Amino acid sequence: MSQVTAITAADEIEAPGPGWASRLARAIRRNPTIVAGGVLLVLLIGLAVAAPWISGDPFKQTPVNRLRPPSEKFWFGTDRYGRDVFARTLHGARISLTVGFAVAAISSVLGLLLGLLCGYFRRIDAVLMRVMDGLMAIPSILLAIALITLTRPGLAIVIVAIVIPEVPRIVRVVRSVVLAIKTQPYIESAISGGTRTTKLLARHVLPNAMAPLIVQATYVCASAMLTEAGLSFLGAGVPLEIPSWGNIIAQSRDFFQIAPWAIFIPGAFLAVTVLAVNMLGDGLRDRLDPRLARRL
Amino acid sequence: MVSYILRRLLATIPVMGVVAVFVFFLLRLAPGDPAAIIAGDDATVTQIAAIRAKLGLDRPVLEQFGLWVLGMLQGDFGTSIFSNLPVSRLIAQRVEPTLALALSTLLVAVALAIPLGVLAAAKARRLTDRLVMLFAVMGFAMPVFLIGYVLIYVFADRLGWLPVQGYKPLSEGIGPWARHLVLPSLALGITYMALIARITRASMLEVLSQDYIRTANSKGLATGRVLLLHALKNAAVPIVTVIGIGIALLISGVVITETVFNIPGLGRLTVDAVLKRDYPIVQGLIIVFAGVKVLVNLMIDISYAFLDPRIRY
């Protein structure tokens, strides 16, 4: 044992890995979409986190400066109340990213659990999949709208409202993986060897489901951000006083022809964020799941 | 074939059942008192009680559900809380603009996306392909309202070629009707186009690598003939599947597009109902939209049998 470690250690000393620059170059050449999406996303997260320090107050109204075009003082112009669109857009990134990541995380966990149950237990499958089919028949924005009609507005309820229609998508992916694995000889031998179901799921089934799950989660994240913006745009999203991108655009709707920047700039930020997440997802899909990549 | 169609038709019943149960119990399970939330913050106790009675919340749950489903089967979707009009009539009044928008979008998207996808596959890994894929990736990230406002800004505001907003019914002439639909259909259709173009390309690439395509090429058939008759026909099943999946996209998009373009359709009705918390309307619309989606998927399932005679059920 000690001999083996000695050899690998010696190898590492003798053959030092390539420098970080060439390693980076190789990573970019191999997975350009992952790197590009990742860099964009990190940049956007950085802007969102740093928003309070690098931009002004997103709530401060200066009526003298209403509907000003982008200038040196107001980089992205001002809106109908003379609020700084730059500050509002950067703060909006916090809302969008929070919703995107929260929805992706919650629906992944729920979807994974339900997917494992469905794929593994025939009886649960029959019932749960009918429910999932029903949920999937309701267009996601409408389902979220229905939920929001009945509750007081808030960020948490928006997240819940988006999670519900997204969960079935994850359940389907996980379930199909489980169904495919179940017929594999190594699972059969594990069962005949007396492996307990919980261990079987955790040890053999779960690792196989991870790659498609991660890929699907990135798509859910992107779609959640679009849905949140859509809901806020319709006036059925996060409360009006929160500067989410959808809200900024909704409040500038009536002034579109005078102040298009208050719509185009937050809209472009949303598009770039969704693009970054989608690129990350496409790249991960190609990397983690070559079979899926060929199909799309 | 007939038994297959029948079986698929029967399979839609549990799906719609789940939709109905979900929409129904959402109102009952919502945190807090929905009647109080619908009534608003300054409502009196009697007003809240009136709304509760209107929603049927004062009756036993199963009785409410039974009456509601029975009513819907007879075309009665309940009554709006605020206007006191039957929900079915409110929906019927708003169907035309939405149907026109959805159909024109479907037409535009399919007519543009499939040729783009075929072209990209035929020119795989070359500039044309890269451009089409770039469009597909970008189109998939663009929020509908952003596309809508950009189109309005360029083609209506700056160039003045098309009307900014609004809708003209078909009965007022086909010209104004079509002119009002161009921009909304494009705005709504771009994401859908991106989706269809991407799948068309992928499906075509898979078929183009088959032996019979090489045979067709080597026996000297014209490229166009090979692409359209031999390849596209065999690539059709995934494309049609995605057109069906995209219907969901279209329905969600309709709600936003109608708001951007001020079109008085079902989408506007939904938004107005949400803002007034008029739940019976929201409920009715969800059932209608879900029904449309289920019906489209049923049609797609049935079309497989025609597109690919090898598929037997």
Coordinates of C-alpha atoms in Angstrom, one line a residue, chain A residues 49-254:
Chain A
V49 CA -23.5 40.4 -4.9
A50 CA -21.7 43.7 -5.3
A51 CA -24.8 45.7 -6.3
P52 CA -25.2 47.6 -3.0
W53 CA -21.6 48.8 -3.2
I54 CA -21.1 49.6 -6.8
S55 CA -24.4 51.1 -7.6
G56 CA -26.6 53.7 -6.0
D57 CA -29.9 53.4 -4.2
P58 CA -32.4 51.5 -6.4
F59 CA -35.4 53.1 -4.5
K60 CA -34.4 56.8 -4.4
Q61 CA -36.8 58.8 -6.5
T62 CA -35.6 62.1 -8.0
P63 CA -38.6 63.5 -9.9
V64 CA -36.5 66.2 -11.5
N65 CA -34.5 63.4 -13.3
R66 CA -37.4 61.4 -14.5
L67 CA -37.1 59.5 -17.9
R68 CA -33.6 60.7 -18.5
P69 CA -31.7 58.8 -21.2
P70 CA -28.5 56.9 -20.4
S71 CA -25.8 59.5 -19.5
E72 CA -22.5 59.7 -17.5
K73 CA -24.5 60.3 -14.3
F74 CA -27.1 57.6 -15.0
W75 CA -25.5 54.9 -17.0
F76 CA -28.7 53.1 -17.9
G77 CA -30.9 56.2 -17.6
T78 CA -33.8 56.8 -15.2
D79 CA -37.4 55.5 -15.0
R80 CA -40.8 57.3 -14.6
Y81 CA -40.0 58.2 -11.0
G82 CA -36.5 59.3 -11.7
R83 CA -35.0 56.1 -10.2
D84 CA -31.6 55.0 -11.4
V85 CA -32.1 52.1 -13.8
F86 CA -28.5 51.0 -13.4
A87 CA -29.0 50.5 -9.6
R88 CA -32.3 48.8 -10.2
T89 CA -31.0 46.5 -12.9
L90 CA -28.1 45.3 -10.7
H91 CA -30.4 44.8 -7.7
G92 CA -32.7 43.0 -10.1
A93 CA -30.0 40.5 -10.8
R94 CA -30.2 39.4 -7.1
I95 CA -33.8 38.6 -7.4
S96 CA -33.6 36.7 -10.7
L97 CA -30.6 34.6 -9.7
T98 CA -32.1 33.9 -6.3
V99 CA -35.3 32.7 -7.9
G100 CA -33.4 30.7 -10.5
F101 CA -31.1 28.9 -8.1
A102 CA -33.7 28.4 -5.4
V103 CA -36.2 26.9 -7.9
A104 CA -33.5 24.7 -9.5
A105 CA -32.3 23.4 -6.1
I106 CA -35.8 22.8 -4.6
S107 CA -37.2 21.1 -7.7
S108 CA -34.1 19.0 -8.1
V109 CA -34.4 17.6 -4.5
L110 CA -38.1 17.0 -4.8
G111 CA -37.8 15.7 -8.4
L112 CA -35.0 13.3 -7.4
L113 CA -36.9 11.8 -4.5
L114 CA -40.2 11.4 -6.5
G115 CA -38.3 10.2 -9.6
L116 CA -36.5 7.5 -7.6
L117 CA -39.8 6.4 -6.0
C118 CA -41.6 6.4 -9.4
G119 CA -38.8 4.5 -11.1
Y120 CA -38.3 2.0 -8.4
F121 CA -41.8 1.2 -7.1
R122 CA -44.3 0.2 -9.7
R123 CA -47.4 1.0 -7.6
I124 CA -46.3 4.5 -6.6
D125 CA -45.3 5.1 -10.2
A126 CA -48.8 4.4 -11.5
V127 CA -50.4 7.0 -9.2
L128 CA -47.6 9.7 -9.1
M129 CA -47.1 9.8 -12.9
R130 CA -50.8 10.5 -13.5
V131 CA -50.5 13.4 -11.1
M132 CA -47.3 14.6 -12.9
D133 CA -49.1 14.3 -16.3
G134 CA -51.9 16.4 -14.9
L135 CA -49.5 19.0 -13.5
M136 CA -47.6 19.1 -16.8
A137 CA -50.9 19.7 -18.7
I138 CA -51.2 23.1 -17.0
P139 CA -49.0 25.7 -18.6
S140 CA -46.4 26.8 -16.0
I141 CA -47.2 30.5 -16.0
L142 CA -50.9 29.8 -15.5
L143 CA -50.3 27.4 -12.7
A144 CA -48.1 30.0 -10.9
I145 CA -50.7 32.7 -11.6
A146 CA -53.4 30.6 -10.0
L147 CA -51.4 30.0 -6.9
I148 CA -50.5 33.6 -6.6
T149 CA -54.1 34.8 -7.1
L150 CA -54.9 33.0 -3.8
T151 CA -52.0 34.2 -1.7
R152 CA -50.4 37.4 -0.6
P153 CA -47.6 38.3 -2.9
G154 CA -44.0 37.6 -1.8
L155 CA -40.7 36.2 -3.1
A156 CA -41.3 32.8 -1.3
I157 CA -44.7 32.2 -2.9
V158 CA -43.3 33.0 -6.3
I159 CA -40.6 30.4 -5.8
V160 CA -43.1 27.8 -4.7
A161 CA -45.4 28.7 -7.6
I162 CA -42.6 28.1 -10.1
V163 CA -41.3 24.9 -8.4
I164 CA -44.6 23.1 -8.7
P165 CA -44.8 23.1 -12.6
E166 CA -41.0 22.4 -12.8
V167 CA -40.9 19.3 -10.6
P168 CA -42.6 17.0 -13.1
R169 CA -39.8 17.7 -15.6
I170 CA -37.2 16.5 -13.2
V171 CA -39.2 13.6 -12.1
R172 CA -39.5 12.4 -15.7
V173 CA -35.8 12.6 -16.3
V174 CA -34.8 10.8 -13.1
R175 CA -37.5 8.2 -13.5
S176 CA -36.4 7.3 -17.1
V177 CA -32.8 6.9 -15.9
V178 CA -34.0 4.6 -13.0
L179 CA -36.1 2.5 -15.4
A180 CA -33.2 2.1 -17.8
I181 CA -30.8 1.1 -15.0
K182 CA -33.1 -1.3 -13.3
T183 CA -32.8 -3.8 -16.2
Q184 CA -29.0 -3.8 -16.0
P185 CA -27.4 -7.0 -14.9
Y186 CA -25.4 -5.4 -12.1
I187 CA -28.5 -4.2 -10.5
E188 CA -30.1 -7.6 -10.8
S189 CA -27.0 -9.2 -9.2
A190 CA -27.0 -6.6 -6.4
I191 CA -30.7 -7.5 -5.7
S192 CA -30.0 -11.2 -5.7
G193 CA -27.0 -10.5 -3.5
G194 CA -29.4 -9.2 -0.9
T195 CA -28.5 -5.5 -1.1
R196 CA -31.1 -3.4 0.7
T197 CA -33.3 -1.2 -1.4
T198 CA -32.1 2.1 0.3
K199 CA -28.5 1.1 -0.3
L200 CA -29.2 0.0 -3.8
L201 CA -30.8 3.4 -4.6
A202 CA -28.1 5.4 -2.9
R203 CA -25.1 3.4 -4.2
H204 CA -26.1 2.3 -7.7
V205 CA -29.1 4.2 -9.0
L206 CA -28.4 7.7 -7.6
P207 CA -24.9 8.2 -9.2
N208 CA -26.3 7.3 -12.6
A209 CA -29.1 9.9 -12.2
M210 CA -26.8 12.7 -11.2
A211 CA -25.6 13.8 -14.6
P212 CA -29.0 14.1 -16.3
L213 CA -30.3 15.7 -13.1
I214 CA -27.6 18.4 -13.1
V215 CA -28.2 19.1 -16.8
Q216 CA -32.0 19.3 -16.3
A217 CA -31.5 21.5 -13.2
T218 CA -29.7 24.2 -15.3
Y219 CA -32.6 24.2 -17.7
V220 CA -35.0 24.5 -14.9
C221 CA -33.0 27.4 -13.5
A222 CA -33.1 29.2 -16.8
S223 CA -36.8 28.6 -17.3
A224 CA -37.6 29.7 -13.7
M225 CA -35.9 33.0 -14.3
L226 CA -37.9 33.6 -17.4
T227 CA -41.1 32.6 -15.6
E228 CA -40.4 34.9 -12.7
A229 CA -39.8 37.8 -15.0
G230 CA -42.9 37.0 -17.0
L231 CA -45.0 36.8 -13.8
S232 CA -43.6 40.1 -12.5
F233 CA -44.1 41.7 -15.9
L234 CA -47.8 40.6 -15.7
G235 CA -48.1 42.1 -12.2
A236 CA -48.5 38.6 -10.7
G237 CA -44.9 38.1 -9.4
V238 CA -42.9 39.5 -6.6
P239 CA -44.3 42.5 -4.8
L240 CA -44.0 45.7 -6.8
E241 CA -41.6 47.4 -4.5
I242 CA -38.9 44.7 -5.1
P243 CA -36.9 45.8 -8.2
S244 CA -36.9 42.5 -10.1
W245 CA -36.3 42.7 -13.8
G246 CA -39.9 41.9 -14.6
N247 CA -41.1 44.6 -12.2
I248 CA -38.7 47.2 -13.7
I249 CA -40.0 46.4 -17.2
A250 CA -43.7 46.3 -16.0
Q251 CA -43.4 49.7 -14.4
S252 CA -41.8 51.2 -17.5
R253 CA -44.4 49.7 -19.9
D254 CA -46.5 52.8 -20.3

